[in-house]
Coordinates of C-alpha atoms in Angstrom, one line a residue:
M19 CA -204.5 35.4 -68.7
C20 CA -200.9 34.4 -69.2
P21 CA -200.1 30.9 -68.0
S22 CA -198.2 31.2 -64.8
K23 CA -196.0 28.2 -65.5
V24 CA -194.2 30.1 -68.3
S25 CA -191.0 31.9 -67.2
V26 CA -188.9 34.2 -69.3
P27 CA -186.6 34.5 -70.9
C28 CA -187.9 31.6 -73.0
D29 CA -187.4 30.5 -76.6
F30 CA -190.8 30.8 -78.3
G31 CA -189.3 30.4 -81.7
I32 CA -188.1 33.5 -83.5
E33 CA -189.6 32.1 -86.7
N34 CA -193.0 32.9 -85.2
L35 CA -192.3 36.6 -85.4
Y36 CA -193.8 38.2 -88.5
D37 CA -196.2 35.2 -88.8
E38 CA -199.6 36.3 -90.0
F39 CA -201.2 33.3 -88.3
H40 CA -199.7 34.0 -84.8
G41 CA -199.5 37.8 -85.1
N42 CA -202.6 39.5 -83.7
V43 CA -201.0 42.8 -82.9
D44 CA -199.5 45.4 -85.3
I45 CA -196.3 47.0 -84.1
E46 CA -195.8 50.3 -85.9
L47 CA -192.2 51.3 -86.5
A48 CA -190.3 54.5 -87.1
D49 CA -190.2 54.1 -90.9
S50 CA -194.1 53.6 -90.9
S51 CA -193.7 49.9 -91.6
T52 CA -195.4 47.3 -89.3
I53 CA -194.5 44.0 -87.7
K54 CA -197.0 41.3 -86.8
A55 CA -196.5 40.0 -83.2
S56 CA -198.3 37.8 -80.7
S57 CA -199.9 39.6 -77.8
L58 CA -199.5 36.4 -75.7
I59 CA -195.7 36.2 -76.2
L60 CA -195.3 39.9 -75.6
S61 CA -197.4 39.7 -72.4
W62 CA -195.4 36.8 -71.0
N63 CA -192.3 39.1 -71.2
S64 CA -193.9 42.3 -69.9
E65 CA -196.6 43.4 -67.5
V66 CA -196.8 46.6 -69.5
F67 CA -197.7 44.7 -72.7
K68 CA -200.1 42.5 -70.7
N69 CA -202.0 45.6 -69.4
L70 CA -202.1 47.2 -72.9
F71 CA -203.7 44.1 -74.4
S72 CA -205.9 42.8 -71.5
E73 CA -207.0 46.1 -69.9
F74 CA -207.0 48.5 -72.9
R75 CA -207.7 46.0 -75.7
Q76 CA -205.0 47.4 -77.9
Q77 CA -204.6 45.8 -81.3
S78 CA -201.8 48.0 -82.5
L79 CA -198.9 49.7 -80.8
D80 CA -197.0 52.8 -81.9
I81 CA -193.3 52.3 -81.1
K82 CA -192.0 55.0 -83.5
D83 CA -190.0 56.8 -80.7
F84 CA -187.3 54.1 -81.0
P85 CA -185.1 53.3 -84.0
K86 CA -186.4 50.5 -86.2
E87 CA -183.4 48.3 -85.7
V88 CA -183.7 48.5 -81.9
V89 CA -187.4 47.6 -81.9
V90 CA -186.6 44.6 -84.2
M91 CA -183.8 43.5 -81.9
F92 CA -186.2 43.9 -78.9
L93 CA -189.0 41.9 -80.4
E94 CA -186.6 39.1 -81.6
A95 CA -185.3 38.9 -78.1
L96 CA -188.8 38.5 -76.6
Y97 CA -189.4 35.6 -79.0
S98 CA -185.9 33.9 -78.8
G99 CA -185.2 34.5 -75.1
D100 CA -181.7 35.8 -75.9
I101 CA -180.0 39.0 -77.1
E102 CA -176.5 40.2 -77.8
V103 CA -176.1 43.8 -76.5
K104 CA -173.6 46.0 -78.3
L105 CA -172.5 49.5 -77.4
P106 CA -173.9 51.3 -80.5
Q107 CA -177.5 50.2 -79.7
F108 CA -177.0 50.1 -75.9
R109 CA -178.8 53.3 -74.9
E110 CA -182.0 52.7 -77.0
L111 CA -182.1 49.0 -76.1
N112 CA -181.7 49.7 -72.4
K113 CA -184.3 52.5 -72.7
I114 CA -186.9 50.3 -74.5
A115 CA -186.4 47.5 -72.0
H116 CA -186.9 49.9 -69.1
S117 CA -190.0 51.5 -70.8
F118 CA -191.8 48.1 -71.2
K119 CA -190.3 46.7 -67.9
V120 CA -188.7 43.7 -69.5
T121 CA -186.5 43.0 -66.5
W122 CA -184.4 40.2 -68.0
I123 CA -183.3 42.4 -71.0
S124 CA -182.5 45.2 -68.5
E125 CA -180.3 42.7 -66.6
K126 CA -178.6 41.6 -69.9
C127 CA -177.9 45.3 -70.6
K128 CA -176.4 45.7 -67.1
V129 CA -174.1 42.6 -67.6
A130 CA -173.0 43.9 -71.0
F131 CA -172.3 47.3 -69.6
T132 CA -170.1 45.7 -66.9
E133 CA -168.2 43.9 -69.6
F134 CA -167.7 47.1 -71.5
C135 CA -166.1 48.6 -68.4
D136 CA -164.0 45.6 -67.8
N137 CA -162.5 45.7 -71.3
M138 CA -161.0 49.2 -70.7
I139 CA -157.3 49.8 -71.4
T140 CA -156.6 53.3 -70.1
T141 CA -153.3 53.9 -71.9
D142 CA -155.0 54.0 -75.3
Y143 CA -156.5 57.3 -76.5
I144 CA -159.4 55.6 -78.2
I145 CA -160.3 53.9 -74.9
I146 CA -160.2 57.2 -73.1
A147 CA -162.9 58.4 -75.5
F148 CA -164.6 55.1 -74.7
L149 CA -164.6 56.0 -71.0
F150 CA -166.4 59.2 -71.9
E151 CA -169.1 57.3 -73.8
L152 CA -169.6 54.8 -70.9
F153 CA -169.9 57.5 -68.3
D154 CA -172.4 59.4 -70.5
E155 CA -174.5 56.2 -70.7
A156 CA -174.5 55.9 -66.9
V157 CA -175.4 59.6 -66.6
Y158 CA -178.3 59.2 -69.1
S159 CA -179.6 56.1 -67.3
E160 CA -179.5 57.8 -63.9
C161 CA -181.0 61.1 -65.1
T162 CA -183.5 59.9 -67.6
L163 CA -184.4 56.4 -66.6
K164 CA -183.9 57.0 -62.9
R165 CA -181.6 54.0 -62.6
G166 CA -178.4 54.3 -60.6
D167 CA -177.1 50.8 -61.1
L168 CA -174.9 51.7 -64.2
M169 CA -173.4 54.6 -62.4
E170 CA -172.5 52.3 -59.5
I171 CA -170.7 50.1 -62.0
V172 CA -168.8 53.0 -63.5
I173 CA -167.7 54.4 -60.1
S174 CA -166.5 51.0 -58.9
K175 CA -164.6 50.3 -62.2
F176 CA -163.2 53.8 -62.9
S177 CA -162.1 54.6 -59.4
I178 CA -159.5 51.7 -59.3
I179 CA -157.8 53.0 -62.5
E180 CA -154.6 54.6 -61.3
N181 CA -154.7 57.7 -63.5
A182 CA -158.5 58.1 -63.9
A183 CA -158.6 61.5 -62.1
Y184 CA -156.2 62.9 -64.7
A185 CA -157.0 60.9 -67.8
F186 CA -160.8 61.0 -67.4
V187 CA -162.1 63.3 -64.7
E188 CA -160.1 66.4 -65.6
P189 CA -160.8 66.4 -69.4
Y190 CA -164.5 65.4 -68.9
L191 CA -165.1 68.1 -66.4
K192 CA -163.4 70.7 -68.6
E193 CA -165.6 69.7 -71.5
H194 CA -168.9 69.7 -69.5
F195 CA -168.1 72.3 -66.8
S196 CA -170.9 74.7 -67.7
D197 CA -173.7 72.2 -67.9
I198 CA -172.8 69.3 -65.6
K199 CA -175.3 68.4 -62.9
T200 CA -174.4 68.4 -59.2
S201 CA -175.2 64.7 -58.8
T202 CA -172.9 63.9 -61.8
L203 CA -170.1 66.1 -60.3
N204 CA -170.3 64.2 -57.0
H205 CA -169.9 60.9 -59.0
L206 CA -166.7 62.4 -60.5
F207 CA -165.5 63.2 -57.0
K208 CA -165.8 59.5 -56.1
I209 CA -163.9 58.4 -59.2
C210 CA -161.1 60.8 -58.2
N211 CA -160.6 58.6 -55.2
G212 CA -159.0 61.3 -53.2
R213 CA -157.0 62.9 -56.1
Y214 CA -158.8 66.3 -56.4
I215 CA -156.1 68.3 -58.1
P216 CA -157.6 67.6 -61.6
V217 CA -160.9 69.0 -60.3
V218 CA -159.2 72.2 -59.1
R219 CA -157.3 72.6 -62.4
A220 CA -160.7 72.4 -64.2
L221 CA -162.0 75.0 -61.8
K222 CA -159.1 77.2 -62.5
E223 CA -159.6 77.0 -66.3
H224 CA -163.2 77.9 -65.9
L225 CA -162.5 80.9 -63.7
Q226 CA -159.8 82.1 -66.2
S227 CA -162.5 82.1 -68.9
E228 CA -164.5 84.6 -66.8
A229 CA -167.6 82.5 -67.2
G230 CA -168.8 83.5 -63.8
I231 CA -169.8 81.6 -60.6
T232 CA -171.8 78.6 -61.8
D233 CA -173.5 75.8 -59.8
T234 CA -170.4 73.7 -60.7
V235 CA -168.1 76.2 -59.0
R236 CA -170.4 76.3 -56.0
T237 CA -170.4 72.5 -55.7
I238 CA -166.7 72.3 -55.9
L239 CA -166.1 75.0 -53.3
S240 CA -168.7 73.3 -51.0
S241 CA -166.7 70.1 -51.0
T242 CA -164.6 69.7 -47.8
E243 CA -162.3 67.2 -49.5
V244 CA -161.7 69.4 -52.5
I245 CA -160.9 72.4 -50.3
E246 CA -158.5 70.4 -48.1
C247 CA -156.7 69.4 -51.3
L248 CA -156.7 73.0 -52.5
V249 CA -155.2 74.6 -49.4
S250 CA -152.5 71.9 -49.4
Q251 CA -151.4 73.1 -52.9
S252 CA -150.3 76.7 -52.0
R253 CA -149.5 78.0 -55.4
L254 CA -152.6 76.5 -57.1
C255 CA -154.7 77.8 -54.1
S256 CA -153.3 81.3 -54.6
E257 CA -154.2 81.3 -58.2
I258 CA -157.8 80.1 -57.5
Y259 CA -158.2 82.6 -54.7
E260 CA -157.1 85.5 -56.9
L261 CA -159.5 84.4 -59.7
L262 CA -162.4 84.2 -57.2
L263 CA -161.6 87.7 -55.9
K264 CA -162.0 89.0 -59.4
Q265 CA -165.6 87.6 -59.5
F266 CA -166.8 89.5 -56.5
S267 CA -169.1 91.8 -58.5
Q268 CA -171.0 88.8 -59.8
M269 CA -171.4 87.0 -56.4
N270 CA -174.6 86.6 -54.4
P271 CA -174.6 86.2 -50.6
E272 CA -174.2 82.4 -50.8
D273 CA -171.2 82.8 -53.1
L274 CA -169.6 85.2 -50.7
K275 CA -170.0 82.7 -47.9
L276 CA -168.2 80.0 -49.9
V277 CA -165.3 82.4 -50.6
M278 CA -165.2 83.2 -46.8
S279 CA -165.1 79.5 -46.1
L280 CA -162.1 79.1 -48.4
F281 CA -160.5 82.1 -46.8
N282 CA -160.9 80.5 -43.3
A283 CA -159.6 77.2 -44.6
V284 CA -156.5 78.9 -45.9
K285 CA -155.9 80.8 -42.7
K286 CA -156.2 77.6 -40.6
Q287 CA -153.8 75.7 -42.9
D288 CA -150.5 75.2 -41.2
S289 CA -148.6 72.8 -43.5
P290 CA -144.8 72.7 -43.1
T291 CA -144.6 72.2 -46.9
T292 CA -146.2 75.6 -47.6
C293 CA -143.7 78.2 -48.7
A294 CA -143.8 81.5 -46.8
S295 CA -144.0 83.4 -50.1
D296 CA -146.9 81.4 -51.3
S297 CA -148.7 81.6 -48.0
S298 CA -148.4 85.4 -47.8
E299 CA -149.5 85.6 -51.4
I300 CA -152.7 83.6 -50.6
L301 CA -153.5 85.6 -47.4
S302 CA -152.7 89.0 -49.0
G303 CA -156.2 88.9 -50.4
S304 CA -157.7 89.4 -46.9
T305 CA -158.0 93.1 -47.5
K306 CA -160.0 92.3 -50.6
I307 CA -162.1 90.0 -48.6
L308 CA -162.8 92.7 -46.1
N309 CA -163.6 95.2 -48.9
L310 CA -166.5 93.0 -50.0
F311 CA -168.4 94.7 -47.1
R312 CA -168.2 97.9 -49.2
G313 CA -170.2 98.4 -52.4
Y314 CA -172.7 95.5 -52.0
E315 CA -176.3 95.4 -51.0
R316 CA -177.1 95.3 -47.3
R317 CA -178.6 91.8 -47.5
I318 CA -175.1 90.4 -48.1
L319 CA -173.7 91.5 -44.8
N320 CA -176.9 90.4 -43.1
D321 CA -176.5 86.9 -44.5
I322 CA -172.8 86.3 -43.8
P323 CA -172.3 84.3 -40.5
I324 CA -171.1 86.4 -37.6
E325 CA -168.2 84.0 -37.0
D326 CA -167.0 84.5 -40.6
I327 CA -167.1 88.3 -40.2
G328 CA -165.1 88.1 -37.0
S329 CA -162.6 85.7 -38.6
A330 CA -162.0 87.9 -41.6
L331 CA -161.7 91.0 -39.6
S332 CA -159.2 89.5 -37.2
K333 CA -156.9 88.7 -40.1
L334 CA -156.1 92.4 -40.4
R335 CA -154.1 93.1 -37.3
N336 CA -154.8 96.8 -37.2
I337 CA -157.5 99.4 -37.0
N338 CA -158.5 98.9 -40.7
A339 CA -160.8 96.1 -39.6
F340 CA -162.8 98.4 -37.5
M341 CA -162.9 101.2 -40.1
I342 CA -164.3 98.8 -42.7
L343 CA -166.7 97.3 -40.3
E344 CA -167.7 100.7 -39.2
Y345 CA -169.1 101.6 -42.6
A346 CA -170.5 98.2 -43.5
I347 CA -172.4 97.9 -40.2
K348 CA -174.6 100.9 -41.1
Y349 CA -176.4 98.7 -43.6
C350 CA -177.1 95.8 -41.2
S351 CA -180.4 95.1 -39.7
E352 CA -180.7 96.3 -36.0
E353 CA -180.6 92.7 -34.8
R354 CA -177.4 91.9 -36.7
R355 CA -175.8 95.2 -35.5
E356 CA -176.3 94.1 -31.9
Q357 CA -174.9 90.7 -32.6
I358 CA -171.7 92.2 -34.0
I359 CA -171.4 94.7 -31.2
E360 CA -171.2 91.7 -28.8
K361 CA -168.2 90.4 -30.8
I362 CA -166.2 93.7 -30.5
P363 CA -164.4 92.9 -27.2
G364 CA -163.2 89.5 -28.6
L365 CA -162.0 91.2 -31.8
C366 CA -160.1 93.8 -29.7
T367 CA -158.2 91.0 -27.9
E368 CA -157.4 89.2 -31.2
L369 CA -156.2 92.4 -32.8
C370 CA -154.0 93.3 -29.7
L371 CA -155.5 96.8 -29.7
C372 CA -154.6 98.8 -26.6
R373 CA -157.9 100.7 -27.0
V374 CA -160.8 101.1 -29.3
P375 CA -162.1 104.6 -29.8
K376 CA -165.4 105.2 -28.2
R377 CA -166.8 106.5 -31.5
F378 CA -166.7 103.0 -32.9
T379 CA -169.3 101.5 -30.6
E380 CA -171.3 104.7 -30.7
M381 CA -171.3 104.5 -34.5
F382 CA -172.5 100.9 -34.4
R383 CA -175.4 101.7 -32.2
N384 CA -176.4 104.9 -33.8
P385 CA -175.0 104.9 -37.4
Q386 CA -173.9 108.3 -38.6
P387 CA -171.2 109.4 -41.1
L388 CA -167.9 110.4 -39.6
G389 CA -167.3 114.1 -39.6
D390 CA -164.7 114.5 -42.4
L391 CA -165.4 111.3 -44.3
P392 CA -168.0 111.5 -47.2
E393 CA -171.3 109.8 -46.7
S394 CA -171.2 108.9 -50.4
V395 CA -168.3 108.8 -52.9
V396 CA -169.6 106.3 -55.5
S397 CA -173.3 106.2 -55.1
D398 CA -176.1 107.4 -52.9
S399 CA -176.3 104.2 -50.9
D400 CA -172.7 103.2 -50.2
A401 CA -170.0 104.8 -48.0
A402 CA -166.4 104.1 -49.0
V403 CA -163.3 103.2 -47.0
I404 CA -160.2 102.7 -49.1
V405 CA -157.3 101.0 -47.4
C406 CA -153.6 101.0 -48.3
N407 CA -151.7 98.2 -46.7
R408 CA -148.2 99.5 -47.7
L409 CA -146.0 99.9 -44.6
I410 CA -143.6 102.7 -44.5
A411 CA -141.2 104.0 -41.8
L412 CA -142.6 107.2 -40.3
K413 CA -139.4 109.1 -40.9
D414 CA -139.7 108.4 -44.6
L415 CA -142.9 110.5 -44.7
F416 CA -140.7 113.5 -43.8
E417 CA -137.7 112.6 -45.9
T418 CA -138.7 110.6 -49.0
K419 CA -141.1 111.1 -51.9
N420 CA -143.7 108.3 -52.2
C421 CA -146.5 107.4 -54.5
F422 CA -149.5 105.3 -53.3
K423 CA -151.8 103.5 -55.8
F424 CA -155.4 102.9 -54.7
L425 CA -157.9 100.7 -56.5
F426 CA -161.4 102.1 -56.3
P427 CA -163.9 100.3 -58.6
Y428 CA -166.4 102.6 -60.2
P429 CA -169.9 101.1 -61.0
G430 CA -170.7 101.1 -64.7
C431 CA -167.2 101.8 -65.9
N432 CA -166.7 100.0 -69.3
R433 CA -163.0 100.6 -69.9
L434 CA -161.2 97.4 -70.6
N435 CA -157.6 96.3 -69.6
T436 CA -157.4 99.1 -67.0
E437 CA -158.6 99.5 -63.4
C438 CA -160.4 102.3 -61.7
G439 CA -158.4 104.1 -58.9
F440 CA -156.2 107.0 -58.1
I441 CA -152.7 107.9 -57.1
L442 CA -151.6 110.0 -54.1
K443 CA -148.2 111.6 -54.0
V444 CA -146.5 112.2 -50.7
T445 CA -143.9 115.0 -50.7
P446 CA -141.8 115.9 -47.6
L447 CA -141.6 119.7 -46.9
S448 CA -138.0 120.7 -46.3
T449 CA -138.9 123.8 -44.3
S450 CA -140.6 121.9 -41.5
S451 CA -141.3 118.4 -40.1
K452 CA -144.4 118.1 -42.3
F453 CA -145.3 116.5 -45.6
R454 CA -147.8 117.2 -48.3
I455 CA -150.2 114.8 -50.0
D456 CA -151.5 115.6 -53.5
L457 CA -154.1 113.7 -55.5
T458 CA -152.7 113.0 -59.0
T459 CA -155.2 114.2 -61.6
R460 CA -153.1 114.4 -64.8
D461 CA -153.8 111.5 -67.1
N462 CA -150.2 111.4 -68.2
D463 CA -149.1 110.6 -64.7
Y464 CA -151.1 107.4 -64.6
P465 CA -149.8 104.0 -65.7
A466 CA -151.5 102.1 -68.5
D467 CA -153.3 99.8 -66.2
L468 CA -154.9 102.5 -64.0
H469 CA -157.3 105.4 -64.7
C470 CA -159.1 107.9 -62.5
H471 CA -162.7 109.1 -62.6
K472 CA -162.0 112.8 -61.8
D473 CA -165.7 113.5 -61.7
V474 CA -166.0 111.2 -58.6
I475 CA -162.6 111.3 -57.0
S476 CA -161.6 114.6 -55.4
S477 CA -159.3 115.7 -52.6
A478 CA -162.3 117.5 -50.9
N479 CA -163.9 114.1 -50.3
M480 CA -160.8 112.6 -48.6
H481 CA -159.8 112.2 -45.0
L482 CA -156.4 110.9 -44.1
V483 CA -155.9 108.3 -41.4
I484 CA -152.4 107.2 -40.5
E485 CA -151.9 104.1 -38.3
K486 CA -148.8 104.0 -36.2
S487 CA -147.3 100.9 -34.5
F488 CA -145.0 100.2 -31.7
R489 CA -143.8 97.1 -29.9
M490 CA -144.9 96.4 -26.3
S491 CA -144.1 93.1 -24.5
G492 CA -143.0 91.6 -27.7
K493 CA -146.2 92.4 -29.5
E494 CA -146.8 94.9 -32.3
I495 CA -149.4 97.4 -31.3
W496 CA -151.3 99.4 -33.8
Y497 CA -153.3 102.6 -33.1
N498 CA -155.0 105.3 -35.0
G499 CA -152.5 108.2 -35.3
C500 CA -154.7 110.9 -36.8

């Protein structure tokens, strides 16, 4: 038994280490050499050592997992009752103290770590690299040793640095974006201290690299504070929004919910500092949001909250909303279909529609393809509705030639730097108040950034719907013209 009156740290005489007379235990080091040590002195410092010697009768210990110099420093500290902790040996020394539960050395490491943080000078490039090293030590301690005290120190020290979000968080996040853990990312949020633009800029760089929707992206988009910051920066928000829209084909249902949340946050934003051009640029993606209901598995529509569907649909103030919903709803479960049907009257009010064709509600309850619209254009499982949002005066249809470009992604297309789609030419007929619409099929008539899959796209599979509008009581009313 260890005498209870002995308290550590205590100076037992470092000269007694390596002593053949006092050393009754062999400590095996990484270079295969050994050190003689006293089981009594080791036990006074650590309950782990005490159990190894008293319970398991160990006469030798293998500590080869730690560098020799660190083990020597550790043993000398147990004998002398003191230790000087330096950054190059900090991680291994902190780890060995934690492994053998030598609490006083762990506390020494904590004090030293606090001093490391206090000595920071953020205007020096070398010290910025030093910040990286300190933060990595705190992450290692939290993730590997399950100790959060060092991270608490880092957050408290780093968050009061005026430019920490730009000088530290942004470059650190850009360097570790693909492999950073959610808990670590949340710590970076705290260090930002309300300045989240650097986080958004790191997100933008990641999305530009087309690296896909990662857990880091999901965590950022799930942060209310980051989203609030994002929607207040209209131009940056527009860029992020467009980059996200390009990732639709890689998104799962949960990812789509996050994009819908961002869409709703943008729509609610009413900042006087937001330029009209920027705002319209951001919200112009609403059509693309709605088109996510076409071309995806049915489980996606089943998982999106009813409120988000209604919110997105109400953004398009015309019959397009119902046309897209009409096709998407066919792939819903029966329960979900009934839930959406209940929302239709409210949507009608929001859209200022004077009437909703009876066939819409009938279609919802008993899904069938519309008469002249194809059941399948792209695949056997998806119906397609392609929407053009370009506004044109009705008289121009009868007086002016027009070309309309439609994007229509084709699954499996491997052509780079050019999008799938087609062009429709509208030509007035001089002999009557009519106009002609032709599908452009000649490759030479297509711009470099667009190509047409003529084996899929054909005029026989098209049905024209024109929406007309008029003003009534100061409101613009849209209705299906044909």
